[in-house]
């Protein structure tokens, strides 16, 4: 406990230093925190990559969902505190003179803090994107191409680490994570992404397999929660702390609770399985139009535009169970839209246009 308190107190010093000396970069750091938000995977990264490369897009959803599931289990096991409430409750500071940490509208996450979900989600999805981009250069073997490959390799991995470091600093800056929590998140995300580099079976998974995986992930998490609750261990211990010490009650969002993330991810995985095994997907994405760059670019544009409309769909939060059900449905609708609905509509549009021209 002493070593952990020492780690936390050193982390608080780093947060104070960042909030004091990096005030001019506040807007940029808040932006980078949003960049690392795992929800961007489903609304931005996935629609871009799936329409251009279905293998990479599919892998991205699997990595994001499984990575976030592991993140939830790790958080329940590690019981990591968050800085903005830890400084208010720790007894290591003399005369109750706890440090003053500034809070922001995105500070008050309600789940445990270790490892960082933003850092883990960002590292796993960017790892997939970088390795996918580099896979196009694997066949370059002559001397000039090898030099170009090394330059591209260095450039992409430099971009990767700049983004990860920026996301980590932003999460520490807003006092929602300690430094060791974001570092753990980055490397855990990379490990999950690397594991899926050697799991080709996800590309041919049937709808039944998607449902089985969904049920396993949900039942394991729920069973783990209930067993520990039976042992009088409350895995939702962090929620009351967040509500008590958050500077503004309006900053508390049910969407940041542990089960909210679980339901959101399971919905996304189910939506992907439903879409990728649908007749609309085979008609459009496996048809003759799928090879046309115009078809893919139009799918990208329509997908991104359509998914932004989902942001205007506000789920009622007054009833927790209703929120979880509607959140699952909304999350399932997003990949289903990208994988099946949008390509099928674009396919029909292009076919109608071709008939008129003929």
Tab-separated table of C-alpha atoms in Angstrom:
chain	number	residue	atom	x	y	z
A	1	UNK	CA	0.000	0.000	0.000
A	2	UNK	CA	2.875	2.368	0.793
A	3	UNK	CA	4.427	1.813	-2.644
A	4	UNK	CA	1.060	2.443	-4.348
A	5	UNK	CA	0.519	5.642	-2.337
A	6	UNK	CA	4.003	6.781	-3.297
A	7	UNK	CA	3.237	6.038	-6.971
A	8	UNK	CA	-0.023	7.988	-6.717
A	9	UNK	CA	1.566	10.959	-4.933
A	10	UNK	CA	4.289	11.184	-7.581
A	11	UNK	CA	1.561	11.016	-10.206
A	12	UNK	CA	-0.239	13.917	-8.527
A	13	UNK	CA	2.958	15.986	-8.743
A	14	UNK	CA	3.140	15.271	-12.479
A	15	UNK	CA	-0.520	16.272	-12.923
A	16	UNK	CA	0.070	19.524	-11.032
A	17	UNK	CA	3.099	20.231	-13.219
A	18	UNK	CA	1.119	19.604	-16.410
A	19	UNK	CA	-1.848	21.717	-15.303
A	20	UNK	CA	0.455	24.577	-14.367
A	21	UNK	CA	2.981	24.590	-17.193
A	22	UNK	CA	0.855	23.273	-20.075
A	23	UNK	CA	-2.170	25.531	-19.575
A	24	UNK	CA	-1.602	27.089	-23.006
A	25	UNK	CA	-2.119	23.647	-24.586
A	26	UNK	CA	-5.374	22.936	-22.751
A	27	UNK	CA	-7.576	22.955	-25.861
A	28	UNK	CA	-5.170	20.683	-27.743
A	29	UNK	CA	-4.925	18.240	-24.831
A	30	UNK	CA	-8.704	18.124	-24.440
A	31	UNK	CA	-8.943	17.452	-28.171
A	32	UNK	CA	-6.422	14.598	-27.916
A	33	UNK	CA	-8.463	13.103	-25.091
A	34	UNK	CA	-11.422	13.036	-27.482
A	35	UNK	CA	-9.182	11.514	-30.177
A	36	UNK	CA	-8.445	8.640	-27.806
A	37	UNK	CA	-12.132	8.059	-27.035
A	38	UNK	CA	-12.899	4.398	-27.908
A	39	UNK	CA	-16.237	5.471	-29.402
A	40	UNK	CA	-14.368	7.111	-32.299
A	41	UNK	CA	-13.352	3.639	-33.431
A	42	UNK	CA	-16.931	2.842	-34.403
A	43	UNK	CA	-17.914	6.238	-35.797
A	44	UNK	CA	-14.728	7.308	-37.649
A	45	UNK	CA	-11.910	4.756	-37.982
A	46	UNK	CA	-14.045	1.708	-38.726
A	47	UNK	CA	-16.183	3.185	-41.561
A	48	UNK	CA	-13.049	4.568	-43.205
A	49	UNK	CA	-11.107	1.329	-43.119
A	50	UNK	CA	-13.924	-1.154	-43.718
A	51	UNK	CA	-14.941	0.396	-47.037
A	52	UNK	CA	-11.318	0.483	-48.197
A	53	UNK	CA	-10.199	-2.847	-46.732
A	54	UNK	CA	-12.812	-5.146	-45.199
A	55	UNK	CA	-10.204	-7.378	-43.531
A	56	UNK	CA	-8.690	-4.454	-41.637
A	57	UNK	CA	-12.100	-3.003	-40.758
A	58	UNK	CA	-13.317	-6.302	-39.368
A	59	UNK	CA	-10.137	-6.768	-37.354
A	60	UNK	CA	-10.501	-3.240	-35.980
A	61	UNK	CA	-13.919	-3.962	-34.452
A	62	UNK	CA	-12.742	-7.240	-32.930
A	63	UNK	CA	-9.632	-5.626	-31.459
A	64	UNK	CA	-11.641	-2.702	-30.071
A	65	UNK	CA	-14.317	-4.907	-28.502
A	66	UNK	CA	-12.027	-7.562	-27.028
A	67	UNK	CA	-9.527	-4.928	-25.917
A	68	UNK	CA	-12.211	-2.934	-24.107
A	69	UNK	CA	-13.563	-6.139	-22.540
A	70	UNK	CA	-10.112	-6.967	-21.161
A	71	UNK	CA	-9.851	-3.353	-20.011
A	72	UNK	CA	-13.053	-3.780	-17.997
A	73	UNK	CA	-11.847	-7.033	-16.393
A	74	UNK	CA	-8.458	-5.503	-15.561
A	75	UNK	CA	-10.151	-2.483	-14.001
A	76	UNK	CA	-12.255	-4.738	-11.816
A	77	UNK	CA	-9.176	-6.687	-10.737
A	78	UNK	CA	-6.740	-3.801	-10.203
A	79	UNK	CA	-9.105	-1.420	-8.343
A	80	UNK	CA	-7.268	1.618	-9.717
A	81	UNK	CA	-8.134	4.994	-8.233
A	82	UNK	CA	-8.493	8.141	-10.298
A	83	UNK	CA	-6.520	11.260	-9.291
A	84	UNK	CA	-9.478	13.601	-8.908
A	85	UNK	CA	-10.993	11.545	-6.107
A	86	UNK	CA	-7.820	9.942	-4.694
A	87	UNK	CA	-6.366	13.285	-3.556
A	88	UNK	CA	-9.573	13.950	-1.607
A	89	UNK	CA	-9.549	10.659	0.312
A	90	UNK	CA	-5.921	9.711	0.849
A	91	UNK	CA	-4.402	10.149	4.308
A	92	UNK	CA	-0.792	10.593	3.209
A	93	UNK	CA	-0.925	14.394	3.088
A	94	UNK	CA	-0.323	16.116	6.461
A	95	UNK	CA	-2.943	18.336	8.113
A	96	UNK	CA	-5.542	17.455	5.451
A	97	UNK	CA	-3.697	19.730	2.980
A	98	UNK	CA	-4.526	17.713	-0.104
A	99	UNK	CA	-3.294	19.072	-3.457
A	100	UNK	CA	-5.751	20.985	-5.595
A	101	UNK	CA	-6.291	19.346	-8.987
A	102	UNK	CA	-8.364	21.164	-11.576
A	103	UNK	CA	-11.236	19.222	-13.117
A	104	UNK	CA	-12.728	19.511	-16.594
A	105	UNK	CA	-16.048	18.428	-18.169
A	106	UNK	CA	-14.400	15.172	-19.325
A	107	UNK	CA	-12.595	14.453	-16.044
A	108	UNK	CA	-15.319	12.653	-14.119
A	109	UNK	CA	-15.088	9.102	-15.448
A	110	UNK	CA	-16.999	6.792	-13.112
A	111	UNK	CA	-15.181	3.485	-13.612
A	112	UNK	CA	-11.877	2.417	-11.994
A	113	UNK	CA	-8.793	4.034	-13.468
A	114	UNK	CA	-6.335	1.241	-14.251
A	115	UNK	CA	-5.578	0.619	-17.059
A	116	UNK	CA	-6.688	3.654	-19.059
A	117	UNK	CA	-9.431	2.726	-21.536
A	118	UNK	CA	-8.659	5.692	-23.780
A	119	UNK	CA	-4.961	4.832	-23.961
A	120	UNK	CA	-5.700	1.145	-24.504
A	121	UNK	CA	-8.338	1.769	-27.175
A	122	UNK	CA	-6.181	4.303	-28.983
A	123	UNK	CA	-3.074	2.125	-29.020
A	124	UNK	CA	-4.851	-1.014	-30.196
A	125	UNK	CA	-6.702	0.644	-33.078
A	126	UNK	CA	-3.723	2.694	-34.242
A	127	UNK	CA	-1.554	-0.411	-34.020
A	128	UNK	CA	-3.981	-2.140	-36.387
A	129	UNK	CA	-3.943	0.815	-38.778
A	130	UNK	CA	-0.146	1.145	-38.844
A	131	UNK	CA	0.472	-2.575	-39.351
A	132	UNK	CA	-2.211	-2.643	-42.054
A	133	UNK	CA	-0.573	0.259	-43.903
A	134	UNK	CA	2.845	-1.398	-43.627
A	135	UNK	CA	1.472	-4.677	-44.963
A	136	UNK	CA	1.161	-3.045	-48.394
A	137	UNK	CA	4.947	-2.584	-48.481
A	138	UNK	CA	5.970	-6.107	-47.458
A	139	UNK	CA	6.808	-7.128	-51.040
A	140	UNK	CA	9.348	-4.363	-51.580
A	141	UNK	CA	12.656	-6.204	-51.841
A	142	UNK	CA	15.017	-4.274	-54.111
A	143	UNK	CA	17.511	-1.873	-52.546
A	144	UNK	CA	15.704	1.395	-53.333
A	145	UNK	CA	12.387	-0.020	-52.156
A	146	UNK	CA	13.939	-1.224	-48.893
A	147	UNK	CA	15.114	2.323	-48.161
A	148	UNK	CA	11.638	3.679	-48.908
A	149	UNK	CA	10.117	0.971	-46.711
A	150	UNK	CA	12.350	1.977	-43.800
A	151	UNK	CA	11.377	5.619	-44.236
A	152	UNK	CA	7.665	4.746	-44.303
A	153	UNK	CA	8.104	2.377	-41.325
A	154	UNK	CA	9.848	5.089	-39.309
A	155	UNK	CA	7.293	7.734	-40.276
A	156	UNK	CA	4.217	5.629	-39.398
A	157	UNK	CA	5.555	4.405	-36.066
A	158	UNK	CA	6.646	7.948	-35.187
A	159	UNK	CA	3.093	9.131	-35.859
A	160	UNK	CA	1.813	6.218	-33.759
A	161	UNK	CA	3.911	7.155	-30.739
A	162	UNK	CA	3.208	10.883	-31.074
A	163	UNK	CA	-0.529	10.146	-30.939
A	164	UNK	CA	-0.216	7.703	-28.030
A	165	UNK	CA	1.974	10.041	-25.986
A	166	UNK	CA	-0.393	12.947	-26.687
A	167	UNK	CA	-3.427	10.901	-25.630
A	168	UNK	CA	-1.612	9.772	-22.459
A	169	UNK	CA	-0.565	13.299	-21.522
A	170	UNK	CA	-4.094	14.564	-22.132
A	171	UNK	CA	-5.627	11.929	-19.825
A	172	UNK	CA	-3.117	12.777	-17.097
A	173	UNK	CA	-3.582	16.523	-17.639
A	174	UNK	CA	-7.349	16.387	-16.973
A	175	UNK	CA	-6.697	14.402	-13.741
A	176	UNK	CA	-8.647	11.346	-14.798
A	177	UNK	CA	-5.617	9.013	-14.831
A	178	UNK	CA	-2.257	8.576	-13.140
A	179	UNK	CA	0.799	8.227	-15.450
A	180	UNK	CA	1.295	4.508	-14.732
A	181	UNK	CA	-2.338	3.827	-15.725
A	182	UNK	CA	-1.995	5.306	-19.210
A	183	UNK	CA	1.344	3.558	-19.783
A	184	UNK	CA	-0.220	0.230	-18.825
A	185	UNK	CA	-3.139	0.975	-21.160
A	186	UNK	CA	-0.897	1.649	-24.170
A	187	UNK	CA	1.062	-1.586	-23.894
A	188	UNK	CA	-2.014	-3.681	-23.060
A	189	UNK	CA	-3.707	-2.335	-26.194
A	190	UNK	CA	-0.707	-3.189	-28.340
A	191	UNK	CA	-0.659	-6.752	-26.975
A	192	UNK	CA	-4.336	-7.263	-27.823
A	193	UNK	CA	-3.839	-5.866	-31.335
A	194	UNK	CA	-0.784	-8.060	-31.915
A	195	UNK	CA	-2.746	-11.141	-30.804
A	196	UNK	CA	-5.324	-10.477	-33.518
A	197	UNK	CA	-2.590	-10.255	-36.133
A	198	UNK	CA	-2.434	-14.043	-35.733
A	199	UNK	CA	-6.188	-14.755	-35.536
A	200	UNK	CA	-7.455	-15.069	-39.142
A	201	UNK	CA	-10.580	-16.998	-38.086
A	202	UNK	CA	-12.422	-13.756	-37.308
A	203	UNK	CA	-12.646	-13.006	-41.028
A	204	UNK	CA	-14.833	-16.043	-41.699
A	205	UNK	CA	-16.850	-16.118	-38.470
A	206	UNK	CA	-20.544	-16.957	-38.886
A	207	UNK	CA	-23.394	-15.091	-37.238
A	208	UNK	CA	-23.716	-17.988	-34.803
A	209	UNK	CA	-20.085	-17.539	-33.800
A	210	UNK	CA	-20.637	-13.807	-33.245
A	211	UNK	CA	-23.606	-14.572	-31.010
A	212	UNK	CA	-21.624	-17.188	-29.065
A	213	UNK	CA	-18.738	-14.770	-28.505
A	214	UNK	CA	-21.178	-12.060	-27.418
A	215	UNK	CA	-22.867	-14.377	-24.924
A	216	UNK	CA	-19.525	-15.582	-23.566
A	217	UNK	CA	-18.202	-12.046	-23.045
A	218	UNK	CA	-21.423	-10.886	-21.379
A	219	UNK	CA	-21.873	-13.958	-19.192
A	220	UNK	CA	-18.233	-13.982	-18.081
A	221	UNK	CA	-18.315	-10.299	-17.116
A	222	UNK	CA	-21.687	-10.600	-15.383
A	223	UNK	CA	-20.669	-13.834	-13.641
A	224	UNK	CA	-17.404	-12.286	-12.487
A	225	UNK	CA	-19.325	-9.306	-11.122
A	226	UNK	CA	-21.905	-11.468	-9.312
A	227	UNK	CA	-19.319	-13.829	-7.793
A	228	UNK	CA	-17.338	-10.957	-6.330
A	229	UNK	CA	-20.519	-9.273	-5.161
A	230	UNK	CA	-21.419	-12.529	-3.377
A	231	UNK	CA	-17.993	-12.308	-1.712
A	232	UNK	CA	-18.966	-8.797	-0.589
A	233	UNK	CA	-16.634	-7.112	-3.082
A	234	UNK	CA	-18.397	-4.212	-4.809
A	235	UNK	CA	-17.040	-3.764	-8.328
A	236	UNK	CA	-19.004	-0.536	-8.706
A	237	UNK	CA	-17.165	1.053	-5.769
A	238	UNK	CA	-15.826	3.811	-8.008
A	239	UNK	CA	-19.217	5.232	-8.999
A	240	UNK	CA	-20.055	6.745	-5.562
A	241	UNK	CA	-16.540	8.214	-5.356
A	242	UNK	CA	-16.958	9.849	-8.768
A	243	UNK	CA	-20.320	11.315	-7.795
A	244	UNK	CA	-18.978	12.548	-4.466
A	245	UNK	CA	-15.822	14.254	-5.669
A	246	UNK	CA	-16.717	15.453	-9.155
A	247	UNK	CA	-16.673	19.259	-9.162
A	248	UNK	CA	-19.842	19.477	-11.242
A	249	UNK	CA	-22.657	16.871	-11.002
A	250	UNK	CA	-23.547	17.568	-14.645
A	251	UNK	CA	-20.184	16.098	-15.667
A	252	UNK	CA	-21.183	12.649	-14.374
A	253	UNK	CA	-22.329	10.554	-17.315
A	254	UNK	CA	-23.879	7.082	-17.126
A	255	UNK	CA	-22.132	6.366	-20.427
A	256	UNK	CA	-18.818	6.102	-18.539
A	257	UNK	CA	-19.973	3.385	-16.117
A	258	UNK	CA	-18.360	-0.064	-16.502
A	259	UNK	CA	-21.470	-1.852	-17.807
A	260	UNK	CA	-22.238	0.944	-20.289
A	261	UNK	CA	-18.964	0.283	-22.110
A	262	UNK	CA	-19.572	-3.467	-22.053
A	263	UNK	CA	-23.058	-3.135	-23.571
A	264	UNK	CA	-21.836	-0.666	-26.185
A	265	UNK	CA	-19.067	-2.983	-27.345
A	266	UNK	CA	-21.219	-6.105	-27.407
A	267	UNK	CA	-23.750	-4.213	-29.512
A	268	UNK	CA	-21.046	-3.199	-31.990
A	269	UNK	CA	-19.765	-6.763	-32.311
A	270	UNK	CA	-23.278	-8.133	-32.821
A	271	UNK	CA	-23.995	-5.451	-35.439
A	272	UNK	CA	-20.817	-6.365	-37.317
A	273	UNK	CA	-21.738	-10.075	-37.302
A	274	UNK	CA	-25.282	-9.328	-38.430
A	275	UNK	CA	-24.112	-7.066	-41.234
A	276	UNK	CA	-21.240	-9.173	-42.511
A	277	UNK	CA	-23.474	-12.255	-42.751
A	278	UNK	CA	-26.410	-10.433	-44.373
A	279	UNK	CA	-27.661	-10.756	-47.934
A	280	UNK	CA	-27.235	-6.998	-48.423
A	281	UNK	CA	-23.507	-7.309	-47.680
A	282	UNK	CA	-23.003	-10.128	-50.182
A	283	UNK	CA	-25.026	-8.320	-52.847
A	284	UNK	CA	-23.145	-5.033	-52.535
A	285	UNK	CA	-19.685	-5.583	-51.032
A	286	UNK	CA	-19.108	-8.887	-52.816
A	287	UNK	CA	-20.682	-7.847	-56.119
A	288	UNK	CA	-19.157	-6.279	-59.223
A	289	UNK	CA	-19.350	-2.747	-57.816
A	290	UNK	CA	-17.133	-3.653	-54.870
A	291	UNK	CA	-14.010	-3.395	-57.046
A	292	UNK	CA	-14.809	0.138	-58.169
A	293	UNK	CA	-12.997	2.902	-56.304
A	294	UNK	CA	-15.994	5.200	-56.876
A	295	UNK	CA	-18.231	2.719	-55.034
A	296	UNK	CA	-15.870	2.518	-52.070
A	297	UNK	CA	-15.330	6.260	-51.784
A	298	UNK	CA	-19.055	6.914	-51.990
A	299	UNK	CA	-19.611	4.315	-49.251
A	300	UNK	CA	-17.000	6.026	-47.080
A	301	UNK	CA	-18.611	9.450	-47.504
A	302	UNK	CA	-22.171	8.237	-46.917
A	303	UNK	CA	-21.120	6.056	-43.958
A	304	UNK	CA	-19.303	8.889	-42.183
A	305	UNK	CA	-22.177	11.302	-42.796
A	306	UNK	CA	-24.794	8.814	-41.639
A	307	UNK	CA	-22.928	7.859	-38.482
A	308	UNK	CA	-22.655	11.501	-37.454
A	309	UNK	CA	-26.447	11.576	-37.398
A	310	UNK	CA	-26.362	8.935	-34.670
A	311	UNK	CA	-24.805	11.575	-32.403
A	312	UNK	CA	-28.145	13.389	-32.432
A	313	UNK	CA	-29.906	10.299	-31.104
A	314	UNK	CA	-29.974	10.868	-27.354
A	315	UNK	CA	-30.715	7.813	-25.227
A	316	UNK	CA	-32.804	8.481	-22.095
A	317	UNK	CA	-30.825	7.930	-18.910
A	318	UNK	CA	-33.572	8.039	-16.283
A	319	UNK	CA	-33.945	4.232	-16.344
A	320	UNK	CA	-30.623	2.376	-16.231
A	321	UNK	CA	-31.793	-0.906	-17.770
A	322	UNK	CA	-33.616	0.909	-20.586
A	323	UNK	CA	-30.440	2.886	-21.231
A	324	UNK	CA	-28.414	-0.325	-21.585
A	325	UNK	CA	-30.940	-1.897	-23.987
A	326	UNK	CA	-31.164	1.177	-26.203
A	327	UNK	CA	-27.390	1.641	-26.066
A	328	UNK	CA	-26.935	-1.938	-27.303
A	329	UNK	CA	-29.371	-1.323	-30.174
A	330	UNK	CA	-27.731	1.965	-31.151
A	331	UNK	CA	-24.261	0.420	-31.059
A	332	UNK	CA	-25.408	-2.539	-33.165
A	333	UNK	CA	-26.978	-0.209	-35.730
A	334	UNK	CA	-23.703	1.621	-36.425
A	335	UNK	CA	-21.605	-1.244	-37.881
A	336	UNK	CA	-24.741	-2.678	-39.503
A	337	UNK	CA	-25.161	0.645	-41.292
A	338	UNK	CA	-21.535	0.681	-42.456
A	339	UNK	CA	-21.336	-2.980	-43.463
A	340	UNK	CA	-24.737	-3.603	-45.049
A	341	UNK	CA	-27.205	-0.721	-45.279
A	342	UNK	CA	-24.992	1.978	-46.814
A	343	UNK	CA	-23.192	-0.285	-49.363
A	344	UNK	CA	-26.512	-1.789	-50.416
A	345	UNK	CA	-28.110	1.630	-50.921
A	346	UNK	CA	-25.055	2.858	-52.851
A	347	UNK	CA	-25.163	-0.331	-54.925
A	348	UNK	CA	-28.824	0.289	-55.825
A	349	UNK	CA	-28.076	3.945	-56.611
A	350	UNK	CA	-25.177	3.077	-58.937
A	351	UNK	CA	-27.172	0.352	-60.648
A	352	UNK	CA	-30.073	2.737	-61.249
A	353	UNK	CA	-27.697	5.401	-62.567
A	354	UNK	CA	-26.053	2.915	-64.950
A	355	UNK	CA	-29.444	1.850	-66.313
A	356	UNK	CA	-30.411	5.460	-66.994
A	357	UNK	CA	-27.139	6.100	-68.811
A	358	UNK	CA	-27.662	3.022	-70.970
